[in-house]
mmCIF file with all atom_site columns, C-alpha atoms in Angstrom:
data_model
loop_
_atom_site.group_PDB
_atom_site.id
_atom_site.type_symbol
_atom_site.label_atom_id
_atom_site.label_alt_id
_atom_site.label_comp_id
_atom_site.label_asym_id
_atom_site.label_entity_id
_atom_site.label_seq_id
_atom_site.pdbx_PDB_ins_code
_atom_site.Cartn_x
_atom_site.Cartn_y
_atom_site.Cartn_z
_atom_site.occupancy
_atom_site.B_iso_or_equiv
_atom_site.pdbx_formal_charge
_atom_site.auth_seq_id
_atom_site.auth_comp_id
_atom_site.auth_asym_id
_atom_site.auth_atom_id
_atom_site.pdbx_PDB_model_num
ATOM 1   C CA . MET M 1 1   ? 0.000  0.000  0.000   1.00 47.00 ? 1   MET M CA 1
ATOM 2   C CA . GLY M 1 2   ? 2.922  2.324  0.654   1.00 47.00 ? 2   GLY M CA 1
ATOM 3   C CA . SER M 1 3   ? 3.907  2.093  -2.986  1.00 48.00 ? 3   SER M CA 1
ATOM 4   C CA . GLN M 1 4   ? 1.359  4.723  -4.113  1.00 50.00 ? 4   GLN M CA 1
ATOM 5   C CA . SER M 1 5   ? 3.649  7.598  -3.091  1.00 49.00 ? 5   SER M CA 1
ATOM 6   C CA . ASP M 1 6   ? 6.585  5.906  -4.807  1.00 50.00 ? 6   ASP M CA 1
ATOM 7   C CA . ASP M 1 7   ? 4.508  5.418  -7.942  1.00 46.00 ? 7   ASP M CA 1
ATOM 8   C CA . GLN M 1 8   ? 3.545  9.106  -7.951  1.00 51.00 ? 8   GLN M CA 1
ATOM 9   C CA . SER M 1 9   ? 7.177  10.120 -7.567  1.00 51.00 ? 9   SER M CA 1
ATOM 10  C CA . LEU M 1 10  ? 8.149  7.793  -10.407 1.00 46.00 ? 10  LEU M CA 1
ATOM 11  C CA . VAL M 1 11  ? 5.449  9.253  -12.642 1.00 45.00 ? 11  VAL M CA 1
ATOM 12  C CA . PHE M 1 12  ? 6.668  12.756 -11.809 1.00 53.00 ? 12  PHE M CA 1
ATOM 13  C CA . THR M 1 13  ? 10.256 11.786 -12.599 1.00 48.00 ? 13  THR M CA 1
ATOM 14  C CA . TYR M 1 14  ? 9.315  10.340 -15.982 1.00 44.00 ? 14  TYR M CA 1
ATOM 15  C CA . ALA M 1 15  ? 7.155  13.374 -16.731 1.00 52.00 ? 15  ALA M CA 1
ATOM 16  C CA . ILE M 1 16  ? 10.011 15.755 -16.049 1.00 54.00 ? 16  ILE M CA 1
ATOM 17  C CA . ILE M 1 17  ? 12.485 13.733 -18.112 1.00 48.00 ? 17  ILE M CA 1
ATOM 18  C CA . PHE M 1 18  ? 9.994  13.562 -20.979 1.00 46.00 ? 18  PHE M CA 1
ATOM 19  C CA . SER M 1 19  ? 9.421  17.305 -20.734 1.00 53.00 ? 19  SER M CA 1
ATOM 20  C CA . LEU M 1 20  ? 13.135 18.028 -20.966 1.00 52.00 ? 20  LEU M CA 1
ATOM 21  C CA . LEU M 1 21  ? 13.524 15.759 -23.972 1.00 48.00 ? 21  LEU M CA 1
ATOM 22  C CA . LEU M 1 22  ? 10.518 17.372 -25.615 1.00 50.00 ? 22  LEU M CA 1
ATOM 23  C CA . PHE M 1 23  ? 11.832 20.873 -24.920 1.00 51.00 ? 23  PHE M CA 1
ATOM 24  C CA . THR M 1 24  ? 15.240 19.973 -26.331 1.00 47.00 ? 24  THR M CA 1
ATOM 25  C CA . PHE M 1 25  ? 13.769 18.372 -29.442 1.00 43.00 ? 25  PHE M CA 1
ATOM 26  C CA . GLN M 1 26  ? 11.494 21.300 -30.145 1.00 48.00 ? 26  GLN M CA 1
ATOM 27  C CA . TYR M 1 27  ? 14.296 23.763 -29.484 1.00 45.00 ? 27  TYR M CA 1
ATOM 28  C CA . ASN M 1 28  ? 16.733 22.068 -31.848 1.00 46.00 ? 28  ASN M CA 1
ATOM 29  C CA . LYS M 1 29  ? 14.100 21.716 -34.545 1.00 45.00 ? 29  LYS M CA 1
ATOM 30  C CA . THR M 1 30  ? 13.117 25.350 -34.174 1.00 45.00 ? 30  THR M CA 1
ATOM 31  C CA . GLU M 1 31  ? 16.647 26.711 -34.240 1.00 45.00 ? 31  GLU M CA 1
ATOM 32  C CA . ALA M 1 32  ? 17.228 25.135 -37.652 1.00 39.00 ? 32  ALA M CA 1
ATOM 33  C CA . TYR M 1 33  ? 13.925 26.571 -38.788 1.00 45.00 ? 33  TYR M CA 1
ATOM 34  C CA . ASP M 1 34  ? 14.830 30.002 -37.439 1.00 46.00 ? 34  ASP M CA 1
ATOM 35  C CA . GLU M 1 35  ? 17.989 30.138 -39.522 1.00 46.00 ? 35  GLU M CA 1
ATOM 36  C CA . ASP M 1 36  ? 16.029 29.484 -42.685 1.00 45.00 ? 36  ASP M CA 1
ATOM 37  C CA . SER M 1 37  ? 13.153 31.846 -42.012 1.00 48.00 ? 37  SER M CA 1
ATOM 38  C CA . LYS M 1 38  ? 15.116 34.730 -40.435 1.00 51.00 ? 38  LYS M CA 1
ATOM 39  C CA . MET M 1 39  ? 12.777 34.759 -37.440 1.00 52.00 ? 39  MET M CA 1
ATOM 40  C CA . VAL M 1 40  ? 15.433 35.394 -34.786 1.00 56.00 ? 40  VAL M CA 1
ATOM 41  C CA . SER M 1 41  ? 15.680 39.167 -35.197 1.00 63.00 ? 41  SER M CA 1
ATOM 42  C CA . GLN M 1 42  ? 11.918 39.488 -34.833 1.00 88.00 ? 42  GLN M CA 1
ATOM 43  C CA . LYS M 1 43  ? 11.681 37.863 -31.394 1.00 96.00 ? 43  LYS M CA 1
ATOM 44  C CA . VAL M 1 44  ? 9.604  39.441 -28.639 1.00 98.00 ? 44  VAL M CA 1
ATOM 45  C CA . ASN M 1 45  ? 11.111 40.015 -25.187 1.00 98.00 ? 45  ASN M CA 1
ATOM 46  C CA . LEU M 1 46  ? 9.062  38.323 -22.464 1.00 98.00 ? 46  LEU M CA 1
ATOM 47  C CA . SER M 1 47  ? 10.231 39.031 -18.905 1.00 98.00 ? 47  SER M CA 1
ATOM 48  C CA . VAL M 1 48  ? 8.722  37.399 -15.831 1.00 98.00 ? 48  VAL M CA 1
ATOM 49  C CA . TYR M 1 49  ? 9.398  38.910 -12.395 1.00 98.00 ? 49  TYR M CA 1
ATOM 50  C CA . TYR M 1 50  ? 8.512  36.468 -9.642  1.00 98.00 ? 50  TYR M CA 1
ATOM 51  C CA . GLU M 1 51  ? 9.476  34.859 -6.335  1.00 98.00 ? 51  GLU M CA 1
ATOM 52  C CA . ALA M 1 52  ? 10.028 31.158 -5.813  1.00 98.00 ? 52  ALA M CA 1
ATOM 53  C CA . LEU M 1 53  ? 7.425  30.307 -3.153  1.00 98.00 ? 53  LEU M CA 1
ATOM 54  C CA . ASN M 1 54  ? 4.617  32.630 -4.134  1.00 98.00 ? 54  ASN M CA 1
ATOM 55  C CA . PRO M 1 55  ? 1.667  30.333 -5.019  1.00 98.00 ? 55  PRO M CA 1
ATOM 56  C CA . SER M 1 56  ? 0.562  32.568 -7.917  1.00 98.00 ? 56  SER M CA 1
ATOM 57  C CA . CYS M 1 57  ? 4.073  32.535 -9.359  1.00 98.00 ? 57  CYS M CA 1
ATOM 58  C CA . SER M 1 58  ? 4.477  28.774 -9.008  1.00 98.00 ? 58  SER M CA 1
ATOM 59  C CA . SER M 1 59  ? 1.104  28.163 -10.622 1.00 98.00 ? 59  SER M CA 1
ATOM 60  C CA . PHE M 1 60  ? 1.850  30.557 -13.480 1.00 98.00 ? 60  PHE M CA 1
ATOM 61  C CA . ILE M 1 61  ? 5.192  28.941 -14.287 1.00 98.00 ? 61  ILE M CA 1
ATOM 62  C CA . VAL M 1 62  ? 3.929  25.364 -14.139 1.00 98.00 ? 62  VAL M CA 1
ATOM 63  C CA . LYS M 1 63  ? 0.425  25.726 -15.564 1.00 98.00 ? 63  LYS M CA 1
ATOM 64  C CA . ASN M 1 64  ? 0.719  28.709 -17.897 1.00 98.00 ? 64  ASN M CA 1
ATOM 65  C CA . LEU M 1 65  ? 4.254  29.610 -18.902 1.00 98.00 ? 65  LEU M CA 1
ATOM 66  C CA . ALA M 1 66  ? 5.298  26.019 -19.643 1.00 98.00 ? 66  ALA M CA 1
ATOM 67  C CA . GLN M 1 67  ? 2.785  26.016 -22.504 1.00 97.00 ? 67  GLN M CA 1
ATOM 68  C CA . ILE M 1 68  ? 5.175  28.067 -24.641 1.00 97.00 ? 68  ILE M CA 1
ATOM 69  C CA . PHE M 1 69  ? 7.076  24.862 -25.427 1.00 96.00 ? 69  PHE M CA 1
ATOM 70  C CA . ASP M 1 70  ? 3.925  23.060 -26.536 1.00 95.00 ? 70  ASP M CA 1
ATOM 71  C CA . ASN M 1 71  ? 2.326  25.743 -28.706 1.00 96.00 ? 71  ASN M CA 1
ATOM 72  C CA . GLY M 1 72  ? 5.446  27.063 -30.405 1.00 95.00 ? 72  GLY M CA 1
ATOM 73  C CA . LEU M 1 73  ? 5.485  30.437 -28.660 1.00 97.00 ? 73  LEU M CA 1
ATOM 74  C CA . HIS M 1 74  ? 9.042  29.790 -27.465 1.00 96.00 ? 74  HIS M CA 1
ATOM 75  C CA . THR M 1 75  ? 10.182 30.149 -31.089 1.00 95.00 ? 75  THR M CA 1
ATOM 76  C CA . ILE M 1 76  ? 9.336  33.857 -31.184 1.00 97.00 ? 76  ILE M CA 1
ATOM 77  C CA . ILE M 1 77  ? 10.348 35.034 -27.690 1.00 97.00 ? 77  ILE M CA 1
ATOM 78  C CA . ASN M 1 78  ? 13.409 35.840 -25.650 1.00 97.00 ? 78  ASN M CA 1
ATOM 79  C CA . LEU M 1 79  ? 12.318 34.516 -22.260 1.00 98.00 ? 79  LEU M CA 1
ATOM 80  C CA . ARG M 1 80  ? 13.788 36.201 -19.174 1.00 98.00 ? 80  ARG M CA 1
ATOM 81  C CA . LEU M 1 81  ? 13.048 34.933 -15.672 1.00 98.00 ? 81  LEU M CA 1
ATOM 82  C CA . VAL M 1 82  ? 13.873 37.290 -12.796 1.00 98.00 ? 82  VAL M CA 1
ATOM 83  C CA . PRO M 1 83  ? 13.512 35.603 -9.374  1.00 98.00 ? 83  PRO M CA 1
ATOM 84  C CA . TRP M 1 84  ? 13.287 38.315 -6.728  1.00 98.00 ? 84  TRP M CA 1
ATOM 85  C CA . GLY M 1 85  ? 9.715  39.600 -6.360  1.00 98.00 ? 85  GLY M CA 1
ATOM 86  C CA . ASN M 1 86  ? 8.973  41.311 -3.045  1.00 98.00 ? 86  ASN M CA 1
ATOM 87  C CA . ALA M 1 87  ? 12.283 40.471 -1.386  1.00 98.00 ? 87  ALA M CA 1
ATOM 88  C CA . PHE M 1 88  ? 14.395 43.289 0.065   1.00 96.00 ? 88  PHE M CA 1
ATOM 89  C CA . PHE M 1 89  ? 17.744 43.906 1.713   1.00 93.00 ? 89  PHE M CA 1
ATOM 90  C CA . ASN M 1 90  ? 17.792 44.629 5.446   1.00 92.00 ? 90  ASN M CA 1
ATOM 91  C CA . LYS M 1 91  ? 20.698 47.040 5.712   1.00 88.00 ? 91  LYS M CA 1
ATOM 92  C CA . SER M 1 92  ? 20.916 46.848 9.488   1.00 89.00 ? 92  SER M CA 1
ATOM 93  C CA . THR M 1 93  ? 21.517 43.086 9.423   1.00 89.00 ? 93  THR M CA 1
ATOM 94  C CA . ASN M 1 94  ? 23.008 42.930 5.911   1.00 86.00 ? 94  ASN M CA 1
ATOM 95  C CA . THR M 1 95  ? 20.642 40.112 4.972   1.00 90.00 ? 95  THR M CA 1
ATOM 96  C CA . THR M 1 96  ? 17.962 39.464 2.377   1.00 95.00 ? 96  THR M CA 1
ATOM 97  C CA . VAL M 1 97  ? 14.394 39.213 3.613   1.00 97.00 ? 97  VAL M CA 1
ATOM 98  C CA . CYS M 1 98  ? 11.888 37.305 1.474   1.00 97.00 ? 98  CYS M CA 1
ATOM 99  C CA . GLN M 1 99  ? 8.125  37.485 1.641   1.00 96.00 ? 99  GLN M CA 1
ATOM 100 C CA . ASN M 1 100 ? 7.770  33.728 2.139   1.00 97.00 ? 100 ASN M CA 1
ATOM 101 C CA . GLY M 1 101 ? 10.731 33.118 4.427   1.00 97.00 ? 101 GLY M CA 1
ATOM 102 C CA . SER M 1 102 ? 14.340 32.029 4.229   1.00 96.00 ? 102 SER M CA 1
ATOM 103 C CA . ASP M 1 103 ? 13.560 28.995 2.051   1.00 98.00 ? 103 ASP M CA 1
ATOM 104 C CA . GLU M 1 104 ? 12.292 31.372 -0.609  1.00 98.00 ? 104 GLU M CA 1
ATOM 105 C CA . CYS M 1 105 ? 15.506 33.410 -0.435  1.00 98.00 ? 105 CYS M CA 1
ATOM 106 C CA . LYS M 1 106 ? 17.462 30.201 -0.965  1.00 97.00 ? 106 LYS M CA 1
ATOM 107 C CA . LEU M 1 107 ? 15.323 29.157 -3.914  1.00 98.00 ? 107 LEU M CA 1
ATOM 108 C CA . ASN M 1 108 ? 15.433 32.634 -5.468  1.00 98.00 ? 108 ASN M CA 1
ATOM 109 C CA . THR M 1 109 ? 19.226 32.507 -5.453  1.00 98.00 ? 109 THR M CA 1
ATOM 110 C CA . LEU M 1 110 ? 19.277 28.910 -6.617  1.00 98.00 ? 110 LEU M CA 1
ATOM 111 C CA . GLN M 1 111 ? 17.081 29.816 -9.578  1.00 98.00 ? 111 GLN M CA 1
ATOM 112 C CA . ALA M 1 112 ? 19.159 32.905 -10.361 1.00 98.00 ? 112 ALA M CA 1
ATOM 113 C CA . CYS M 1 113 ? 22.218 30.661 -10.538 1.00 98.00 ? 113 CYS M CA 1
ATOM 114 C CA . THR M 1 114 ? 20.349 28.103 -12.640 1.00 98.00 ? 114 THR M CA 1
ATOM 115 C CA . ILE M 1 115 ? 19.486 30.758 -15.218 1.00 98.00 ? 115 ILE M CA 1
ATOM 116 C CA . ASN M 1 116 ? 23.016 32.135 -15.168 1.00 97.00 ? 116 ASN M CA 1
ATOM 117 C CA . VAL M 1 117 ? 24.978 28.907 -15.653 1.00 97.00 ? 117 VAL M CA 1
ATOM 118 C CA . LEU M 1 118 ? 22.533 26.866 -17.760 1.00 96.00 ? 118 LEU M CA 1
ATOM 119 C CA . HIS M 1 119 ? 22.335 29.132 -20.786 1.00 93.00 ? 119 HIS M CA 1
ATOM 120 C CA . ASP M 1 120 ? 20.032 26.791 -22.728 1.00 95.00 ? 120 ASP M CA 1
ATOM 121 C CA . VAL M 1 121 ? 16.529 28.042 -21.913 1.00 96.00 ? 121 VAL M CA 1
ATOM 122 C CA . ASN M 1 122 ? 15.180 24.509 -22.226 1.00 95.00 ? 122 ASN M CA 1
ATOM 123 C CA . LYS M 1 123 ? 17.453 23.264 -19.462 1.00 96.00 ? 123 LYS M CA 1
ATOM 124 C CA . HIS M 1 124 ? 17.099 26.128 -17.012 1.00 97.00 ? 124 HIS M CA 1
ATOM 125 C CA . PHE M 1 125 ? 13.344 26.336 -17.539 1.00 98.00 ? 125 PHE M CA 1
ATOM 126 C CA . ALA M 1 126 ? 12.973 22.579 -17.017 1.00 98.00 ? 126 ALA M CA 1
ATOM 127 C CA . LEU M 1 127 ? 14.871 22.823 -13.726 1.00 98.00 ? 127 LEU M CA 1
ATOM 128 C CA . ILE M 1 128 ? 12.891 25.845 -12.536 1.00 98.00 ? 128 ILE M CA 1
ATOM 129 C CA . TYR M 1 129 ? 9.679  24.106 -13.608 1.00 98.00 ? 129 TYR M CA 1
ATOM 130 C CA . CYS M 1 130 ? 10.658 21.177 -11.389 1.00 98.00 ? 130 CYS M CA 1
ATOM 131 C CA . PHE M 1 131 ? 11.428 23.478 -8.416  1.00 98.00 ? 131 PHE M CA 1
ATOM 132 C CA . GLU M 1 132 ? 8.076  25.208 -8.795  1.00 98.00 ? 132 GLU M CA 1
ATOM 133 C CA . PHE M 1 133 ? 6.190  21.936 -9.276  1.00 98.00 ? 133 PHE M CA 1
ATOM 134 C CA . LEU M 1 134 ? 7.558  20.791 -5.924  1.00 98.00 ? 134 LEU M CA 1
ATOM 135 C CA . ALA M 1 135 ? 6.589  24.133 -4.400  1.00 98.00 ? 135 ALA M CA 1
ATOM 136 C CA . ILE M 1 136 ? 2.986  23.644 -5.492  1.00 98.00 ? 136 ILE M CA 1
ATOM 137 C CA . GLU M 1 137 ? 3.008  20.229 -3.829  1.00 97.00 ? 137 GLU M CA 1
ATOM 138 C CA . GLY M 1 138 ? 4.508  21.622 -0.614  1.00 97.00 ? 138 GLY M CA 1
ATOM 139 C CA . ARG M 1 139 ? 7.747  19.724 -1.229  1.00 98.00 ? 139 ARG M CA 1
ATOM 140 C CA . HIS M 1 140 ? 10.054 22.617 -2.064  1.00 98.00 ? 140 HIS M CA 1
ATOM 141 C CA . LYS M 1 141 ? 12.697 21.344 0.370   1.00 97.00 ? 141 LYS M CA 1
ATOM 142 C CA . GLU M 1 142 ? 13.224 18.412 -2.008  1.00 98.00 ? 142 GLU M CA 1
ATOM 143 C CA . TRP M 1 143 ? 14.605 20.700 -4.721  1.00 98.00 ? 143 TRP M CA 1
ATOM 144 C CA . GLY M 1 144 ? 17.817 18.682 -4.931  1.00 97.00 ? 144 GLY M CA 1
ATOM 145 C CA . SER M 1 145 ? 15.874 15.802 -6.470  1.00 98.00 ? 145 SER M CA 1
ATOM 146 C CA . CYS M 1 146 ? 15.238 17.902 -9.574  1.00 98.00 ? 146 CYS M CA 1
ATOM 147 C CA . PHE M 1 147 ? 18.827 17.540 -10.744 1.00 97.00 ? 147 PHE M CA 1
ATOM 148 C CA . THR M 1 148 ? 18.531 13.767 -10.548 1.00 96.00 ? 148 THR M CA 1
ATOM 149 C CA . SER M 1 149 ? 15.093 13.709 -12.187 1.00 96.00 ? 149 SER M CA 1
ATOM 150 C CA . LEU M 1 150 ? 16.347 15.751 -15.128 1.00 96.00 ? 150 LEU M CA 1
ATOM 151 C CA . GLY M 1 151 ? 19.766 14.138 -15.391 1.00 96.00 ? 151 GLY M CA 1
ATOM 152 C CA . LEU M 1 152 ? 21.462 17.511 -14.908 1.00 95.00 ? 152 LEU M CA 1
ATOM 153 C CA . PRO M 1 153 ? 24.741 17.756 -12.975 1.00 95.00 ? 153 PRO M CA 1
ATOM 154 C CA . PRO M 1 154 ? 24.308 20.108 -9.991  1.00 97.00 ? 154 PRO M CA 1
ATOM 155 C CA . LYS M 1 155 ? 27.935 21.235 -9.701  1.00 97.00 ? 155 LYS M CA 1
ATOM 156 C CA . LEU M 1 156 ? 27.830 24.425 -11.780 1.00 97.00 ? 156 LEU M CA 1
ATOM 157 C CA . VAL M 1 157 ? 24.608 25.616 -10.162 1.00 98.00 ? 157 VAL M CA 1
ATOM 158 C CA . MET M 1 158 ? 25.768 24.776 -6.644  1.00 98.00 ? 158 MET M CA 1
ATOM 159 C CA . ASP M 1 159 ? 29.194 26.369 -7.172  1.00 98.00 ? 159 ASP M CA 1
ATOM 160 C CA . CYS M 1 160 ? 27.382 29.589 -8.062  1.00 98.00 ? 160 CYS M CA 1
ATOM 161 C CA . PHE M 1 161 ? 24.924 29.216 -5.176  1.00 97.00 ? 161 PHE M CA 1
ATOM 162 C CA . ASN M 1 162 ? 27.648 28.624 -2.593  1.00 96.00 ? 162 ASN M CA 1
ATOM 163 C CA . SER M 1 163 ? 29.798 31.524 -3.772  1.00 95.00 ? 163 SER M CA 1
ATOM 164 C CA . LEU M 1 164 ? 29.459 35.284 -3.941  1.00 94.00 ? 164 LEU M CA 1
ATOM 165 C CA . ASN M 1 165 ? 28.139 34.940 -7.487  1.00 96.00 ? 165 ASN M CA 1
ATOM 166 C CA . GLY M 1 166 ? 24.687 33.933 -6.305  1.00 95.00 ? 166 GLY M CA 1
ATOM 167 C CA . THR M 1 167 ? 24.446 36.999 -4.072  1.00 93.00 ? 167 THR M CA 1
ATOM 168 C CA . LEU M 1 168 ? 25.629 39.284 -6.859  1.00 96.00 ? 168 LEU M CA 1
ATOM 169 C CA . LEU M 1 169 ? 23.036 37.876 -9.251  1.00 97.00 ? 169 LEU M CA 1
ATOM 170 C CA . GLU M 1 170 ? 20.281 38.503 -6.746  1.00 96.00 ? 170 GLU M CA 1
ATOM 171 C CA . GLN M 1 171 ? 21.512 42.055 -6.182  1.00 95.00 ? 171 GLN M CA 1
ATOM 172 C CA . LYS M 1 172 ? 21.187 42.653 -9.925  1.00 97.00 ? 172 LYS M CA 1
ATOM 173 C CA . HIS M 1 173 ? 17.674 41.241 -9.874  1.00 98.00 ? 173 HIS M CA 1
ATOM 174 C CA . ALA M 1 174 ? 16.819 43.447 -6.901  1.00 97.00 ? 174 ALA M CA 1
ATOM 175 C CA . VAL M 1 175 ? 17.947 46.570 -8.743  1.00 97.00 ? 175 VAL M CA 1
ATOM 176 C CA . GLU M 1 176 ? 16.143 45.594 -11.946 1.00 98.00 ? 176 GLU M CA 1
ATOM 177 C CA . THR M 1 177 ? 12.921 44.833 -10.080 1.00 98.00 ? 177 THR M CA 1
ATOM 178 C CA . ALA M 1 178 ? 13.118 48.109 -8.155  1.00 97.00 ? 178 ALA M CA 1
ATOM 179 C CA . GLN M 1 179 ? 13.488 50.023 -11.431 1.00 97.00 ? 179 GLN M CA 1
ATOM 180 C CA . LEU M 1 180 ? 10.350 48.600 -13.031 1.00 98.00 ? 180 LEU M CA 1
ATOM 181 C CA . ASN M 1 181 ? 8.206  51.358 -14.503 1.00 96.00 ? 181 ASN M CA 1
ATOM 182 C CA . PRO M 1 182 ? 5.472  51.204 -13.474 1.00 97.00 ? 182 PRO M CA 1
ATOM 183 C CA . PRO M 1 183 ? 6.436  49.396 -10.240 1.00 97.00 ? 183 PRO M CA 1
ATOM 184 C CA . HIS M 1 184 ? 5.049  45.891 -9.897  1.00 98.00 ? 184 HIS M CA 1
ATOM 185 C CA . THR M 1 185 ? 1.767  45.604 -8.031  1.00 97.00 ? 185 THR M CA 1
ATOM 186 C CA . VAL M 1 186 ? 1.160  41.866 -8.448  1.00 98.00 ? 186 VAL M CA 1
ATOM 187 C CA . LEU M 1 187 ? 3.299  38.769 -8.824  1.00 98.00 ? 187 LEU M CA 1
ATOM 188 C CA . PRO M 1 188 ? 4.142  37.429 -11.230 1.00 98.00 ? 188 PRO M CA 1
ATOM 189 C CA . TRP M 1 189 ? 4.781  40.697 -13.047 1.00 98.00 ? 189 TRP M CA 1
ATOM 190 C CA . VAL M 1 190 ? 4.990  40.056 -16.770 1.00 98.00 ? 190 VAL M CA 1
ATOM 191 C CA . VAL M 1 191 ? 6.529  42.510 -19.214 1.00 98.00 ? 191 VAL M CA 1
ATOM 192 C CA . VAL M 1 192 ? 6.265  42.213 -23.012 1.00 98.00 ? 192 VAL M CA 1
ATOM 193 C CA . ASN M 1 193 ? 8.745  44.355 -24.955 1.00 97.00 ? 193 ASN M CA 1
ATOM 194 C CA . ASN M 1 194 ? 9.130  46.678 -21.941 1.00 95.00 ? 194 ASN M CA 1
ATOM 195 C CA . GLN M 1 195 ? 5.353  47.024 -21.514 1.00 97.00 ? 195 GLN M CA 1
ATOM 196 C CA . SER M 1 196 ? 3.765  45.622 -18.349 1.00 98.00 ? 196 SER M CA 1
ATOM 197 C CA . ILE M 1 197 ? 0.557  43.638 -18.754 1.00 98.00 ? 197 ILE M CA 1
ATOM 198 C CA . GLY M 1 198 ? -0.346 43.873 -15.060 1.00 97.00 ? 198 GLY M CA 1
ATOM 199 C CA . ASN M 1 199 ? -3.167 41.674 -13.785 1.00 97.00 ? 199 ASN M CA 1
ATOM 200 C CA . ASP M 1 200 ? -3.688 40.152 -17.232 1.00 98.00 ? 200 ASP M CA 1
ATOM 201 C CA . TYR M 1 201 ? -0.445 38.156 -16.967 1.00 98.00 ? 201 TYR M CA 1
ATOM 202 C CA . ARG M 1 202 ? -2.137 34.789 -17.645 1.00 98.00 ? 202 ARG M CA 1
ATOM 203 C CA . ASN M 1 203 ? -3.086 36.141 -21.069 1.00 98.00 ? 203 ASN M CA 1
ATOM 204 C CA . TYR M 1 204 ? 0.560  36.885 -21.915 1.00 98.00 ? 204 TYR M CA 1
ATOM 205 C CA . SER M 1 205 ? 0.480  34.925 -25.183 1.00 97.00 ? 205 SER M CA 1
ATOM 206 C CA . SER M 1 206 ? -1.977 37.316 -26.814 1.00 97.00 ? 206 SER M CA 1
ATOM 207 C CA . TYR M 1 207 ? 0.304  40.257 -26.007 1.00 98.00 ? 207 TYR M CA 1
ATOM 208 C CA . VAL M 1 208 ? 3.311  38.401 -27.408 1.00 98.00 ? 208 VAL M CA 1
ATOM 209 C CA . CYS M 1 209 ? 1.442  37.518 -30.592 1.00 97.00 ? 209 CYS M CA 1
ATOM 210 C CA . LYS M 1 210 ? 0.306  41.126 -31.026 1.00 97.00 ? 210 LYS M CA 1
ATOM 211 C CA . ALA M 1 211 ? 3.866  42.386 -30.572 1.00 97.00 ? 211 ALA M CA 1
ATOM 212 C CA . TYR M 1 212 ? 5.367  39.834 -32.956 1.00 96.00 ? 212 TYR M CA 1
ATOM 213 C CA . LYS M 1 213 ? 5.871  41.190 -36.485 1.00 93.00 ? 213 LYS M CA 1
ATOM 214 C CA . GLY M 1 214 ? 7.687  38.291 -38.090 1.00 92.00 ? 214 GLY M CA 1
ATOM 215 C CA . ILE M 1 215 ? 6.621  35.323 -40.199 1.00 87.00 ? 215 ILE M CA 1
ATOM 216 C CA . PRO M 1 216 ? 5.720  32.507 -40.029 1.00 88.00 ? 216 PRO M CA 1
ATOM 217 C CA . VAL M 1 217 ? 3.381  32.725 -37.040 1.00 92.00 ? 217 VAL M CA 1
ATOM 218 C CA . PRO M 1 218 ? 3.483  29.907 -34.431 1.00 94.00 ? 218 PRO M CA 1
ATOM 219 C CA . MET M 1 219 ? 0.430  27.832 -33.549 1.00 92.00 ? 219 MET M CA 1
ATOM 220 C CA . ALA M 1 220 ? -0.127 29.882 -30.369 1.00 94.00 ? 220 ALA M CA 1
ATOM 221 C CA . CYS M 1 221 ? -0.886 32.971 -32.455 1.00 95.00 ? 221 CYS M CA 1
ATOM 222 C CA . HIS M 1 222 ? -3.469 31.411 -34.789 1.00 88.00 ? 222 HIS M CA 1
#
């Protein structure tokens, strides 16, 4: 009877591995297509400002943003993930304070390092997707299992996390988030080509499609 939890974990592991393979396949196929169709220069900038343990952010990443790899939207965007959100620096104690506690600060930095060292968007998004999936399930402390599930070596990410580099990355994200114009009022805060879409963030694809001027048009924009 105790095998049900193990079975669920196994299903999750296979799902993540399949997702990574799918992302990689679609990415490679698309890159070749991009070279032929000259789509690259037409890409739309899509920036997502978020924090790791905010339920709305986790849900958006897992249930909404991940769809870009299924509907072809990833072929026409430059995706930027900025994990900071409502965190702030306490100057008196020289520490970072996060809205959802110290675990969130750790995961924000971990995700900043993931983005920084895993330049392939398919790989760093897959890892962040896994982190946020666990957060939704209340298992965010098991984040280390994501490296194993995805077959990704943790060394580069952890070297960044355990060094000053992780702190410096988060400081950059703090400055960028503070300079948002207009300032963010909800999380996630989604920006398309420097234009915030505010509370309508779940409808981000329509804004991307409207901003995209290239051809051909991906399935998401039909």
